[in-house]
Coordinates of N, CA and C in Angstrom, one line a residue:
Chain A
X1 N 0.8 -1.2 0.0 CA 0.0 0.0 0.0 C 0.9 1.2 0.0
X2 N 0.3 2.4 -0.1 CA 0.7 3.5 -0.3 C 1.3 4.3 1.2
X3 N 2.5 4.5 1.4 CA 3.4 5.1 2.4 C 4.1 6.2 2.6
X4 N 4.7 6.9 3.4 CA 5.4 7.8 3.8 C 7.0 7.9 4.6
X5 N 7.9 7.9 4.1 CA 8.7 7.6 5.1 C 10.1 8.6 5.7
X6 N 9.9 9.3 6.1 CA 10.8 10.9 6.4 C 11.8 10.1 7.9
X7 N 12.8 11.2 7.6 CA 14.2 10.9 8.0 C 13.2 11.0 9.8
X8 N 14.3 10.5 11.2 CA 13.7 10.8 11.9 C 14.8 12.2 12.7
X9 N 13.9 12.8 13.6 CA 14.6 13.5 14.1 C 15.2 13.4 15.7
X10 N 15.2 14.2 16.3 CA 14.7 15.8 16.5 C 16.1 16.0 15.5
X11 N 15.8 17.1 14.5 CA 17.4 17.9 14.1 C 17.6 19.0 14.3
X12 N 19.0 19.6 14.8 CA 19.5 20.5 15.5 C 20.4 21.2 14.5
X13 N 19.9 22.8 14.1 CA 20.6 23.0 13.3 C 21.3 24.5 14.3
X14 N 22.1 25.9 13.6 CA 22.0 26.9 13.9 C 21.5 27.5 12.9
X15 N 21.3 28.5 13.4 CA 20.7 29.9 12.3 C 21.5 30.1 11.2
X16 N 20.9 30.3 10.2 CA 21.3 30.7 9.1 C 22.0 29.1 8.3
X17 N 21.5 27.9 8.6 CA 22.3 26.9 8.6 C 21.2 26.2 7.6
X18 N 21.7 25.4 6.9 CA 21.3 24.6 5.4 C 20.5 23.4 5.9
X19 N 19.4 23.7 5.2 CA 18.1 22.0 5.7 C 17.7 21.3 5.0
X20 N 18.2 20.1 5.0 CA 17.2 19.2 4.5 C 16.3 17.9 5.3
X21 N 15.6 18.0 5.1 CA 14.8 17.0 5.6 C 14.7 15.7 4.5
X22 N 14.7 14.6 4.6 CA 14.2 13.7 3.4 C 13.2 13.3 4.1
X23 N 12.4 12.5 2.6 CA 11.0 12.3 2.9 C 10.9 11.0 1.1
X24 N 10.7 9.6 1.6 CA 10.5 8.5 0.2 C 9.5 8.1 0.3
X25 N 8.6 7.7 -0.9 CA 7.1 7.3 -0.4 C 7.2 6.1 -1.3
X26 N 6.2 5.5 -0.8 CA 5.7 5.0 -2.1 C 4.7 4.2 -2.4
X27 N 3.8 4.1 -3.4 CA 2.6 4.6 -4.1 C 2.2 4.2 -5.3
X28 N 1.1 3.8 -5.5 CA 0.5 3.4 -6.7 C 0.2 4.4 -7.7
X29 N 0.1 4.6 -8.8 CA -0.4 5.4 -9.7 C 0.8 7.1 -9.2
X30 N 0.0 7.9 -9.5 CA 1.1 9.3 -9.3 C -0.3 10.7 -8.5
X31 N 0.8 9.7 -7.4 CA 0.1 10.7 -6.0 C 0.9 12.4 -6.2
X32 N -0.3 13.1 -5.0 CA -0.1 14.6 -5.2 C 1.2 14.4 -3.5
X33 N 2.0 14.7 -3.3 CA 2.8 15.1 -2.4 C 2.9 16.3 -1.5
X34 N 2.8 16.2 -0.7 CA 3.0 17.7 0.3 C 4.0 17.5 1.7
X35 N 4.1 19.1 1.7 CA 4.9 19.0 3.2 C 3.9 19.9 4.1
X36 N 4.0 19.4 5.3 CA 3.2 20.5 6.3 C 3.7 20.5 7.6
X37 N 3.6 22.0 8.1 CA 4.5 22.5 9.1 C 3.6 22.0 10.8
X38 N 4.1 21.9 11.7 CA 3.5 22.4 12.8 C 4.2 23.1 14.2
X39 N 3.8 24.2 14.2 CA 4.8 25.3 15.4 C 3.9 24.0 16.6
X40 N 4.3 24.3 17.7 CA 4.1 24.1 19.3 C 2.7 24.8 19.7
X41 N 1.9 23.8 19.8 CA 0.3 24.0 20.6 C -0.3 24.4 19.1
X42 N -0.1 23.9 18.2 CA -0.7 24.2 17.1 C -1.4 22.9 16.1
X43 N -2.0 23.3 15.1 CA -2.7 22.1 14.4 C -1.4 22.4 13.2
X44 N -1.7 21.2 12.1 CA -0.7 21.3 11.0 C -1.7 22.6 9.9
X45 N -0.2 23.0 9.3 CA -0.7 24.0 8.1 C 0.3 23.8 7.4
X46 N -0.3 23.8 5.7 CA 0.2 23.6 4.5 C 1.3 24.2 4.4
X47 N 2.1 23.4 4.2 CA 3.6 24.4 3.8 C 4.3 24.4 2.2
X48 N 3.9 23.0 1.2 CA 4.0 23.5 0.1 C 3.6 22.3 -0.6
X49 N 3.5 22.0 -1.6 CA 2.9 20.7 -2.4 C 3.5 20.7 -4.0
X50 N 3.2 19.7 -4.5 CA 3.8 19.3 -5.8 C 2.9 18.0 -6.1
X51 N 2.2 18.2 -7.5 CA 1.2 17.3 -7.8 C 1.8 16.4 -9.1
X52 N 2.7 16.7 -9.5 CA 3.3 16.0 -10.9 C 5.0 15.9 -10.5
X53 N 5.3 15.0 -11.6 CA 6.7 14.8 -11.4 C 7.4 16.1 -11.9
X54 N 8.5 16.5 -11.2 CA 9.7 17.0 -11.8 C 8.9 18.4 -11.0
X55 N 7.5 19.0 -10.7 CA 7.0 19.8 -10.1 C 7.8 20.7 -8.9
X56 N 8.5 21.6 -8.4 CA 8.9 22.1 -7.4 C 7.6 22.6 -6.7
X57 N 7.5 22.4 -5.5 CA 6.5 23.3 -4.7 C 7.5 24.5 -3.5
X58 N 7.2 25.6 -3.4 CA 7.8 26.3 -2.9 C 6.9 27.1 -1.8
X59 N 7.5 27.8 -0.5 CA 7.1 28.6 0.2 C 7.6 29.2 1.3
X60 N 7.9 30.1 1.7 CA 8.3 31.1 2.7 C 9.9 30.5 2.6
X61 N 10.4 30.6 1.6 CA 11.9 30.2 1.5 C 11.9 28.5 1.4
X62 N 11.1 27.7 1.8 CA 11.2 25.7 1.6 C 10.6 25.6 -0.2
X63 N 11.5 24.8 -0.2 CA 11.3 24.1 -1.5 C 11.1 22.5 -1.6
X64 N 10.7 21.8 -2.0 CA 11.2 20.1 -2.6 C 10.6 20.1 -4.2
X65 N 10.9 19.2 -4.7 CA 11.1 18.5 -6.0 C 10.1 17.3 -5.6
X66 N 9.4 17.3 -6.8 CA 8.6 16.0 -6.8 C 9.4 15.2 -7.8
X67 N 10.5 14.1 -7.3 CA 11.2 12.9 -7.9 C 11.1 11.7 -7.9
X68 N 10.0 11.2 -9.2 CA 9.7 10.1 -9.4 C 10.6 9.3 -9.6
X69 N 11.6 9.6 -9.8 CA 12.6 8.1 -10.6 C 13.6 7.9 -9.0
X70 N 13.1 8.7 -8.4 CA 14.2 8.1 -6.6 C 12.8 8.2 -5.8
X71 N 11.7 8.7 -6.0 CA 10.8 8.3 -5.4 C 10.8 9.4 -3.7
X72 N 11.4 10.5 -4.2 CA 11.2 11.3 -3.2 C 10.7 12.0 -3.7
X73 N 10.8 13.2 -1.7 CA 10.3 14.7 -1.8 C 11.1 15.5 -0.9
X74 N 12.2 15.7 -0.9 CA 13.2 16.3 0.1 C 12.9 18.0 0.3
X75 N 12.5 18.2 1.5 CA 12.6 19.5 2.2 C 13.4 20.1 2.3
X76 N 13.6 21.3 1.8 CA 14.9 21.8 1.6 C 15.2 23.5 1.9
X77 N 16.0 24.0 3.1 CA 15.8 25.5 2.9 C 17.3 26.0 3.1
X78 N 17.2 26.8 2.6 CA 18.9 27.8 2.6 C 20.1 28.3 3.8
X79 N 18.6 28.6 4.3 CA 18.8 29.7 5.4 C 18.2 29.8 6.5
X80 N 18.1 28.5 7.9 CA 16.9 28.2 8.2 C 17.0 29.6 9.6
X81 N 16.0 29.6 10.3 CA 15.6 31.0 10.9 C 15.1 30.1 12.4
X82 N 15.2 30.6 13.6 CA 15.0 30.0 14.6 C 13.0 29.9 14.6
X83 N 12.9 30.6 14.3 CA 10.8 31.1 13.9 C 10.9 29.5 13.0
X84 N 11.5 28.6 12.5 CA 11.5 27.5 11.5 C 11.4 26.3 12.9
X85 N 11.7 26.4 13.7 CA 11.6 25.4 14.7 C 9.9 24.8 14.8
X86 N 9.8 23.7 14.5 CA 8.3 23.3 14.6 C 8.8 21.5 14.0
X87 N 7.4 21.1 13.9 CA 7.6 20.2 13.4 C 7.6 19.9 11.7
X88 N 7.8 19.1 11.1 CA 7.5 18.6 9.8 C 7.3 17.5 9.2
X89 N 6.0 17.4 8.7 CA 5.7 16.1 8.1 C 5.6 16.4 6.6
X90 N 6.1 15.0 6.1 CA 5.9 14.8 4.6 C 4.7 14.1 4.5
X91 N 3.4 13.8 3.2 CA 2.6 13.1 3.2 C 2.0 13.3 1.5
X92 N 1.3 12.2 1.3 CA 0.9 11.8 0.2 C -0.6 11.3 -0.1
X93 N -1.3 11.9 -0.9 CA -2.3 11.8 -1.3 C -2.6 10.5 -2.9
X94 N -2.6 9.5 -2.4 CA -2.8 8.2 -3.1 C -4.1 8.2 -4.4
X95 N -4.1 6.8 -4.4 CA -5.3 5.9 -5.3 C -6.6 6.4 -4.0
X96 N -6.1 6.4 -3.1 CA -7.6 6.6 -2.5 C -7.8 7.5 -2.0
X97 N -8.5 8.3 -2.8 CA -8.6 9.9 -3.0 C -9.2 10.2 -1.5
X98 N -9.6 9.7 -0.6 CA -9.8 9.9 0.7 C -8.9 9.9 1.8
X99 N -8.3 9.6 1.4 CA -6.8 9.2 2.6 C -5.7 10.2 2.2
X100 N -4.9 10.5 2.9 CA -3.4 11.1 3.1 C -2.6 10.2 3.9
X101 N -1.6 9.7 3.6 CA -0.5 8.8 4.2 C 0.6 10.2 4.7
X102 N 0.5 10.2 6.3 CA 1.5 10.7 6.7 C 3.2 10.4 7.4
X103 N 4.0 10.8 7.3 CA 5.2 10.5 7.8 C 5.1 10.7 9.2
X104 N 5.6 10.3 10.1 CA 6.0 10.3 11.4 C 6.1 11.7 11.7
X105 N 7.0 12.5 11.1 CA 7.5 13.7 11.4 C 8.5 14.0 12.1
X106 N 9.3 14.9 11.7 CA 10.7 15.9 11.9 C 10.3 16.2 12.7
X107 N 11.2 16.6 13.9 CA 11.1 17.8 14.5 C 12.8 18.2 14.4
X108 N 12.6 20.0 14.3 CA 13.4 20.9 13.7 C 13.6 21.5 14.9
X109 N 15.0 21.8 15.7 CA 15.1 22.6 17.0 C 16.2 23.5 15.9
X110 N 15.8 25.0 15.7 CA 17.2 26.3 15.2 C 17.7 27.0 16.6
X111 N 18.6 26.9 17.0 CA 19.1 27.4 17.9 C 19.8 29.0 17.2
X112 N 19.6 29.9 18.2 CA 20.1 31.3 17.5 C 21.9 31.1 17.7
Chain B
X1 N -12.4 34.4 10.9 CA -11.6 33.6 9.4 C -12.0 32.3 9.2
X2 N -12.4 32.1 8.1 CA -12.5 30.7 7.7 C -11.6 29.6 7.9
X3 N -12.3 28.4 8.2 CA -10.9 27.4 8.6 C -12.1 26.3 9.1
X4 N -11.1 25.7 10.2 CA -12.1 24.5 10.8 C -11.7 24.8 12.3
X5 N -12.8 24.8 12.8 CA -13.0 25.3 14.3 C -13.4 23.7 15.5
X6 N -12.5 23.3 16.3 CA -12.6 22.2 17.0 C -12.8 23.1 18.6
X7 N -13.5 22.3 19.1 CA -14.2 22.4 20.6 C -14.2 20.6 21.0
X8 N -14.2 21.1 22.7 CA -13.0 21.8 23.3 C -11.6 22.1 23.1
X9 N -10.9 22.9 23.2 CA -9.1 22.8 23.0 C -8.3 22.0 24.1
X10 N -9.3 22.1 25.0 CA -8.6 20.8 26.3 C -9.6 20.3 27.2
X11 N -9.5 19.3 27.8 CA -10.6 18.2 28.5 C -10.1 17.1 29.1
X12 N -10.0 16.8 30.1 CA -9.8 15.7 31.3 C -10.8 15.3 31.7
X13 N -10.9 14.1 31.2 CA -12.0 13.0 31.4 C -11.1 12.1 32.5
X14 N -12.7 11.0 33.1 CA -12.0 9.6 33.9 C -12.6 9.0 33.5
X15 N -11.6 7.6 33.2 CA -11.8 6.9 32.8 C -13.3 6.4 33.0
X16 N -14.3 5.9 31.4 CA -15.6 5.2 31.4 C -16.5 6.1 31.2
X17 N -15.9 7.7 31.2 CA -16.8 8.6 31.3 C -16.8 9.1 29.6
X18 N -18.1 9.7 28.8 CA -18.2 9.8 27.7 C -18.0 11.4 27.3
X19 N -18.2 11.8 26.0 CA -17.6 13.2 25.5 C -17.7 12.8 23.7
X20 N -18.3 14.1 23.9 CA -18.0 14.1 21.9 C -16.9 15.6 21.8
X21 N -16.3 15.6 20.9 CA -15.4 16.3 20.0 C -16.6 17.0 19.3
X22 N -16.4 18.5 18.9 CA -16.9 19.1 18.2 C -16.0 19.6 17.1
X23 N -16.3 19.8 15.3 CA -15.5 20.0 14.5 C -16.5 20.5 13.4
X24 N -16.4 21.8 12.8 CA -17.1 22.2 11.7 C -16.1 23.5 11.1
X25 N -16.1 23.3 10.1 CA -15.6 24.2 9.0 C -16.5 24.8 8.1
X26 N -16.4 25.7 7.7 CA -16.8 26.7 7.1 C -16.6 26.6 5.5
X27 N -15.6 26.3 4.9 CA -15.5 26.2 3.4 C -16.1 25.4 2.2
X28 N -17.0 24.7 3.0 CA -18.0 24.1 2.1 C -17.8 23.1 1.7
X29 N -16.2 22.3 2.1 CA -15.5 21.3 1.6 C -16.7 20.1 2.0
X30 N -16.3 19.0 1.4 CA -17.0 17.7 1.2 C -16.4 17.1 2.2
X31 N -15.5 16.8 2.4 CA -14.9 15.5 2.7 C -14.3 15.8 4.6
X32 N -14.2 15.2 5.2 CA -13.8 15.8 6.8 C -13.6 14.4 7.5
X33 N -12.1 14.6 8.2 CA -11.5 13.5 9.3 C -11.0 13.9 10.3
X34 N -10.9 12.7 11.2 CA -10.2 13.1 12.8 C -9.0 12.2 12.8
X35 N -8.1 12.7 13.4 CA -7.3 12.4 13.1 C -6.7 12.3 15.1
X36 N -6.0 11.1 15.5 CA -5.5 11.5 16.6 C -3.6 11.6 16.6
X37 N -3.5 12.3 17.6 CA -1.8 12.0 17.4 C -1.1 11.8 18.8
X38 N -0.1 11.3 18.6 CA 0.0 10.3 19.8 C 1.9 10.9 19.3
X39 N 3.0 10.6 20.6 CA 4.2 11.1 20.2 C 5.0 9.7 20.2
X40 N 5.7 9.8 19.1 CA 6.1 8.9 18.5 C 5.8 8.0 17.1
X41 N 4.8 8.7 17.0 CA 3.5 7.6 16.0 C 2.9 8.5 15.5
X42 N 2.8 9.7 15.3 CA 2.7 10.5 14.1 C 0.8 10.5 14.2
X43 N 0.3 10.9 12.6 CA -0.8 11.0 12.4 C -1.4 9.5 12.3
X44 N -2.6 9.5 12.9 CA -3.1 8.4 12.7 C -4.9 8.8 12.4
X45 N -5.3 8.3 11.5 CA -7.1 8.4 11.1 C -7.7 7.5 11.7
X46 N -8.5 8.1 12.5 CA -9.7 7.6 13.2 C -11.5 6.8 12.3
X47 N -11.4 8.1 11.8 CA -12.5 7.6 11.1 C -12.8 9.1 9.9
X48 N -13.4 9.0 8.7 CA -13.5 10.1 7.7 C -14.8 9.9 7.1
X49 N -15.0 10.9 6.5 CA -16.7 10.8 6.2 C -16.3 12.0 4.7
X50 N -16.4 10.9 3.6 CA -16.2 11.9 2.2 C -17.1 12.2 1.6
X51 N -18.4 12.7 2.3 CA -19.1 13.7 2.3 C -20.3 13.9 3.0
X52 N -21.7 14.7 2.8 CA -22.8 14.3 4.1 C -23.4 13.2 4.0
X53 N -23.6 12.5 5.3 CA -24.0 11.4 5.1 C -23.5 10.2 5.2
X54 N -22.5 9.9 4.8 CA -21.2 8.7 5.3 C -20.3 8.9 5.9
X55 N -19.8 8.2 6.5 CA -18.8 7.8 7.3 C -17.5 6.5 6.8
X56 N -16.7 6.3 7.2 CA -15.9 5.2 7.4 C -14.5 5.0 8.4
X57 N -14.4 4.1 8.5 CA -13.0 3.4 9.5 C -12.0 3.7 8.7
X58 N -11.1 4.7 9.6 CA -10.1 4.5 9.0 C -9.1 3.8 9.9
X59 N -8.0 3.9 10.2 CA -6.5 3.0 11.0 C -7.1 2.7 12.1
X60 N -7.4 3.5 13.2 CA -7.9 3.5 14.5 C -9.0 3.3 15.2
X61 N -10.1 2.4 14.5 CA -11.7 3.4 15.0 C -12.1 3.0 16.1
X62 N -11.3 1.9 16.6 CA -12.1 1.4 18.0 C -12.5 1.7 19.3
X63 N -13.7 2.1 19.7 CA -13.8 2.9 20.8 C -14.1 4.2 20.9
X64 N -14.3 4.8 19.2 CA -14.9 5.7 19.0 C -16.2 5.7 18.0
X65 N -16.9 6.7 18.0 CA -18.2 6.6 17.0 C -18.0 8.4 16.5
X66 N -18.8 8.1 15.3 CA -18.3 9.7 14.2 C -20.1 9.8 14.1
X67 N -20.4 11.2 13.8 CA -21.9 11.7 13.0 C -21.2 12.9 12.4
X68 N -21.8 12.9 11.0 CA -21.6 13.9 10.1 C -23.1 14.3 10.1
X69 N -23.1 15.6 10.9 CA -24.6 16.4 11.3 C -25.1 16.8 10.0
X70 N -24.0 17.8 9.1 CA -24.6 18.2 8.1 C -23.1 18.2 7.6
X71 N -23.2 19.0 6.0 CA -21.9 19.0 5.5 C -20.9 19.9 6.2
X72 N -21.1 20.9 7.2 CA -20.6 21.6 8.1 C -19.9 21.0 9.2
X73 N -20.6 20.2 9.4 CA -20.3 19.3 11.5 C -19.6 17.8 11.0
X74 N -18.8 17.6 11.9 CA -18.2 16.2 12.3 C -18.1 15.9 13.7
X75 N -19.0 15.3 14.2 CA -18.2 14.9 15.4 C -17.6 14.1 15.9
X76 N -16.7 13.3 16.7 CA -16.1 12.6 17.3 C -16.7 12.0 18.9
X77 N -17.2 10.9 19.2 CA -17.7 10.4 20.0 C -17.0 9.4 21.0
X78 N -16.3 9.7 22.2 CA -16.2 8.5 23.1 C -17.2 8.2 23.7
X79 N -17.3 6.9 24.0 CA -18.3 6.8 24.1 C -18.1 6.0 25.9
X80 N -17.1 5.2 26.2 CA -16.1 5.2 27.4 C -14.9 5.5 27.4
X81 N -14.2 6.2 27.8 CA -13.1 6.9 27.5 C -12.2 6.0 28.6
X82 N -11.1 5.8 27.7 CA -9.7 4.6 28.3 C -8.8 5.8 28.2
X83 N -7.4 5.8 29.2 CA -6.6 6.5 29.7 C -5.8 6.1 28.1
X84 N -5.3 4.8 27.1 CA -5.3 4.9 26.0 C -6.0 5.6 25.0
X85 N -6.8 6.5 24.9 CA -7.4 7.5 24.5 C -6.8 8.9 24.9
X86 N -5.7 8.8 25.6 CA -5.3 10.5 26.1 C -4.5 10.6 24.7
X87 N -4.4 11.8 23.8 CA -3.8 12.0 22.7 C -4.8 13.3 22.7
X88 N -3.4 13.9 21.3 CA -4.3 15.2 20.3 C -5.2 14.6 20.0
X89 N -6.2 15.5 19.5 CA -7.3 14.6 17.8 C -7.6 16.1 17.3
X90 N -7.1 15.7 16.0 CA -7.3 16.7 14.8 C -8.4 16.5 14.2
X91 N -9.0 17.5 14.1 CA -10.2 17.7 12.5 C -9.7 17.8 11.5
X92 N -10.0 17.8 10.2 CA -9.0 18.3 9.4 C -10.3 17.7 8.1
X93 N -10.5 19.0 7.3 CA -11.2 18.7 6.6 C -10.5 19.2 4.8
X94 N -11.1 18.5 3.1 CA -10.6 19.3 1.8 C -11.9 18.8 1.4
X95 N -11.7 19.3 -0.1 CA -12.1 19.5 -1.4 C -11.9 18.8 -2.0
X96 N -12.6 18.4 -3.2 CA -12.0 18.1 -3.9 C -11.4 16.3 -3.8
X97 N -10.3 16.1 -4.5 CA -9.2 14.9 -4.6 C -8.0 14.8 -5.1
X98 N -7.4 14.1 -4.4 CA -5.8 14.0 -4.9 C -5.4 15.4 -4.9
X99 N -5.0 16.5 -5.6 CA -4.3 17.2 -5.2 C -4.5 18.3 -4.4
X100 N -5.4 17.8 -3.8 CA -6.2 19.0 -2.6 C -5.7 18.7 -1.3
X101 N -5.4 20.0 -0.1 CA -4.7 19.4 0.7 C -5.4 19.4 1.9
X102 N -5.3 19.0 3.1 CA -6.0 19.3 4.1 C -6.0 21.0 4.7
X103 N -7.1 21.3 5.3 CA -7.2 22.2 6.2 C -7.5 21.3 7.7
X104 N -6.5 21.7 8.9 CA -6.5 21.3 10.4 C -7.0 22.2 11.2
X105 N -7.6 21.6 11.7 CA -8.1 22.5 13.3 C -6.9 22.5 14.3
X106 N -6.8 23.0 15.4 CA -5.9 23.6 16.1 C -5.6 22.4 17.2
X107 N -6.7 21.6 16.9 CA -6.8 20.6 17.7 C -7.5 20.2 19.3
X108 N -7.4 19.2 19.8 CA -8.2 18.8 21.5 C -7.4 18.7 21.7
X109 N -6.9 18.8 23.1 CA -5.9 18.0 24.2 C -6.6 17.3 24.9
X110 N -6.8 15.9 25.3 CA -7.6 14.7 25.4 C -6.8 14.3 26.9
X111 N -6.8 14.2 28.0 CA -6.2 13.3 29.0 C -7.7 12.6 29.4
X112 N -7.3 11.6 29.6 CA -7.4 10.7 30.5 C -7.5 9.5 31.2
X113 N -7.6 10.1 32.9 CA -7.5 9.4 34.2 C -7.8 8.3 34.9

């Protein structure tokens, strides 16, 4: 069946310091892909998506690539900011247009 | 603002004693699930209802019961509440399919005793 599977954490970066998260799924037919954030006492919110292959989804500085032929979706930011401390899940929207397969989730500590 | 509004945000039950979850959104979407979350173990689906009127099992459902009131309301039902029941539970409702994403509510804080 259709899965999610992201690096685990907690990871510790500093400010201004280079991120990636990985995130490999895998899936029947050609699922829509997303990442979504969550700060501390909060619900999850959308942080960026890619519905086709080779697709970049981007936002507030995060990027991934939707790569079918390795079968990821790697989280990726430049420059991460201590305000970037939260959690992160990768997840995938399948054959069963009702479901979302989520990843476990990252958690992201930026120390200033 | 529009979104999906869950009631209560926190609640301490004892054990055997019952409670429903309240969850309605505003956007007119079809489809609406709960979602609980537990640490270490990520998101898990309770139960989803893809549109008014149905319901179904998703990963988790045991020990809970769902009513989709109208296309607005979902509720979430213990019906005896086990100290394995303390967790978040998300609302989280979309549109649409496949490349539509969720909207979350803010979430319950669930103990209990």
């Amino acid at each position: 069946g259709d899965s999610v599977t992201q690096m685990e954490g907690p990871v510790t970066l500093s400010e201004e310091a280079c991120l990636t998260i990985n995130c490999t799924y895998t899936a029947t037919g050609y699922p829509s892909l997303f990442w979504y954030v969550q700060y501390p006492g909060e619900g999850l919110q959308l942080l960026l998506k890619a519905t086709k292959a080779d697709d970049k989804g981007s936002n507030k500085g995060f990027e991934a690539t939707y790569r079918k032929e390795t079968t990821s979706f790697h989280l990726e930011k430049g420059s991460v900011q201590v305000s970037d401390s939260a959690v992160y899940f990768c997840a995938l929207s399948g054959g069963n247009f009702n479901k979302f397969y989520f990843g476990s989730g990252t958690k992201l500590n930026v120390k200033p | 603002n529009a979104g999906v509004t869950q009631t209560p945000k926190f609640q301490v039950l004892k054990t055997g004693q019952s409670m429903t979850l309240q969850c309605a959104q505003d956007m007119n979407h079809n489809s609406m699930y709960w979602y609980r979350q537990d640490p270490g173990m990520g998101l898990r689906l309770i139960y989803y209802s893809a549109s008014e009127g149905t319901t179904d099992k998703g990963e988790v459902p045991n020990g809970y019961n769902v009513s989709r009131l109208n296309k607005r309301e979902f509720s979430l039902r213990l019906e005896s509440a086990a100290p394995s029941q303390t967790s978040v539970y998300f609302c989280a409702s979309r549109t649409g399919t496949g490349s539509y994403g969720y909207t979350f509510g803010s979430g319950t804080r669930l103990t209990v005793v």
